[in-house]
Amino acid sequence: MLYPVSASWSIGIDARCIDSFFIPAMRLDTEISYSWDSVRVTVPLRFSMSFSHEFSFLESGLDVYVYPFEDYGFYVGVSMLHIGYAWGLEAPRESIIISSAISTGWTFTFPWFYFEPRLSVLDVFSQEEAHMQSLSEAIPQYSKLRLSLLAGIAIP
């Protein structure tokens, strides 16, 4: 039996990053993904900088999302690796921060374009609670619970 394989690349940015105009910090979330049937592997790249603290943060990782219901766009995901590097005068002494996240959301796909509301819970296993607290004080966009709206280009 032959099954059709649907594979594609996508590049997206979190439209919610516009809140940097109203909050004294900047957070820019981008990601590149490869989807194959009901599995999507994503490499996020996030940069954050506080305007009121001497603190910057760069992070990346590897996330895996699964679409359990075919053709409905609903997904659940987990970070397989999530690592960040903090620098600046007010950065934590241990500059490398390893954390975890789980996410859920919907993907709405159009020809060459997609958008995706997402709910993420950061630091699920509370491994870096002190670091995450100092991060959220300097950069208010970092909270344990984050709502995002990704928009991007789908490359079939």
Coordinates of C-alpha atoms in Angstrom, one line a residue:
M1 CA 0.0 0.0 0.0
L2 CA 1.2 3.5 -0.8
Y3 CA 0.5 6.4 1.5
P4 CA 0.9 10.0 0.2
V5 CA 3.6 11.7 2.1
S6 CA 3.1 15.4 2.7
A7 CA 6.3 17.2 3.6
S8 CA 7.0 21.0 3.7
W9 CA 9.1 23.7 5.2
S10 CA 7.8 26.8 7.0
I11 CA 9.3 29.9 8.4
G12 CA 7.4 32.0 11.0
I13 CA 7.5 34.9 13.4
D14 CA 5.5 35.5 16.5
A15 CA 3.2 38.5 15.7
R16 CA 2.7 39.0 19.4
C17 CA 6.3 40.5 19.5
I18 CA 4.6 43.8 18.7
D19 CA 4.0 44.2 22.4
S20 CA 7.7 45.4 22.6
F21 CA 6.3 48.9 21.6
F22 CA 4.4 49.0 24.9
I23 CA 6.7 47.2 27.3
P24 CA 10.2 48.3 28.2
A25 CA 11.7 45.1 26.7
M26 CA 11.9 43.4 23.3
R27 CA 11.3 39.8 22.5
L28 CA 11.6 38.5 18.9
D29 CA 10.5 34.9 18.3
T30 CA 11.2 33.2 15.0
E31 CA 11.2 29.6 14.0
I32 CA 11.9 27.3 11.1
S33 CA 10.0 24.0 10.8
Y34 CA 9.9 20.9 8.7
S35 CA 6.6 19.0 8.6
W36 CA 6.2 15.4 7.6
D37 CA 2.7 13.9 7.7
S38 CA 1.4 14.5 11.2
V39 CA 4.8 15.4 12.8
R40 CA 6.5 18.8 12.8
V41 CA 10.1 19.4 13.9
T42 CA 10.8 23.0 14.8
V43 CA 14.0 25.0 15.6
P44 CA 13.0 28.2 17.4
L45 CA 15.3 31.2 17.6
R46 CA 14.4 33.8 20.2
F47 CA 16.2 37.0 21.1
S48 CA 15.2 39.2 24.1
M49 CA 16.6 42.4 25.5
S50 CA 15.5 44.5 28.4
F51 CA 15.5 48.3 28.0
S52 CA 15.3 48.9 31.8
H53 CA 17.9 46.3 32.9
E54 CA 21.4 45.4 31.5
F55 CA 20.2 42.0 30.4
S56 CA 19.9 40.1 27.0
F57 CA 18.9 36.6 26.3
L58 CA 19.3 34.4 23.2
E59 CA 17.8 30.9 23.1
S60 CA 17.1 28.1 20.7
G61 CA 16.2 24.4 20.8
L62 CA 14.4 21.6 19.2
D63 CA 10.6 21.2 19.5
V64 CA 8.4 18.3 18.2
Y65 CA 4.7 18.8 17.5
V66 CA 2.2 16.1 16.7
Y67 CA -1.1 16.6 14.9
P68 CA -3.3 13.8 16.5
F69 CA -6.4 14.6 14.4
E70 CA -5.8 14.5 10.7
D71 CA -6.9 17.7 8.8
Y72 CA -8.1 19.6 11.8
G73 CA -4.9 21.6 12.5
F74 CA -4.9 20.9 16.3
Y75 CA -1.4 20.0 17.7
V76 CA 0.4 19.3 20.9
G77 CA 4.1 19.6 21.3
V78 CA 7.1 19.4 23.6
S79 CA 10.6 20.9 23.6
M80 CA 13.2 18.1 23.3
L81 CA 16.0 20.6 23.9
H82 CA 15.6 24.2 25.1
I83 CA 18.8 26.1 25.9
G84 CA 19.5 29.8 26.3
Y85 CA 22.4 32.1 26.9
A86 CA 22.1 35.3 29.1
W87 CA 24.5 38.1 29.2
G88 CA 24.8 41.6 30.6
L89 CA 25.5 43.2 34.0
E90 CA 22.2 41.9 35.5
A91 CA 22.3 38.5 33.9
P92 CA 22.4 35.4 36.2
R93 CA 25.9 34.2 37.2
E94 CA 25.2 30.9 35.4
S95 CA 24.7 32.3 31.9
I96 CA 23.4 29.1 30.3
I97 CA 19.8 28.3 31.1
I98 CA 18.2 25.0 30.1
S99 CA 14.5 24.7 30.4
S100 CA 11.5 22.9 28.9
A101 CA 8.1 23.8 27.4
I102 CA 4.9 22.2 26.3
S103 CA 2.6 23.8 23.7
T104 CA -0.8 23.4 22.1
G105 CA -2.5 25.2 19.3
W106 CA -4.1 25.2 15.9
T107 CA -2.4 25.7 12.5
F108 CA -4.5 27.4 9.8
T109 CA -2.8 26.9 6.4
F110 CA -3.5 28.7 3.2
P111 CA -1.5 28.5 0.0
W112 CA 2.0 29.8 0.9
F113 CA 0.9 31.3 4.2
Y114 CA -0.1 30.0 7.7
F115 CA -1.0 31.4 11.0
E116 CA -1.1 29.6 14.3
P117 CA -2.5 30.6 17.7
R118 CA -0.4 28.9 20.4
L119 CA -0.5 28.4 24.1
S120 CA 2.9 27.5 25.7
V121 CA 3.8 26.6 29.3
L122 CA 7.5 27.3 30.0
D123 CA 9.8 25.6 32.5
V124 CA 7.3 22.7 32.9
F125 CA 9.6 20.8 35.3
S126 CA 10.7 23.9 37.3
Q127 CA 14.4 23.1 36.8
E128 CA 15.3 26.8 36.4
E129 CA 12.7 28.6 38.5
A130 CA 15.1 31.2 39.9
H131 CA 16.5 32.0 36.5
M132 CA 13.1 32.1 34.9
Q133 CA 11.9 34.5 37.6
S134 CA 14.9 36.9 37.0
L135 CA 14.3 36.6 33.2
S136 CA 10.6 37.5 33.6
E137 CA 11.4 40.5 35.8
A138 CA 13.8 41.9 33.3
I139 CA 11.8 40.9 30.2
P140 CA 8.0 40.9 31.1
Q141 CA 7.2 38.9 27.9
Y142 CA 8.7 35.8 29.6
S143 CA 6.0 34.3 31.8
K144 CA 5.3 30.7 32.6
L145 CA 2.2 30.9 30.4
R146 CA 2.5 32.5 26.9
L147 CA -0.1 33.1 24.2
S148 CA 1.5 33.5 20.8
L149 CA 0.3 34.1 17.3
L150 CA 2.7 32.8 14.7
A151 CA 2.5 33.9 11.1
G152 CA 4.7 32.7 8.3
I153 CA 5.4 31.3 4.9
A154 CA 4.7 27.7 4.1
I155 CA 7.1 26.3 1.5
P156 CA 5.7 23.1 -0.1

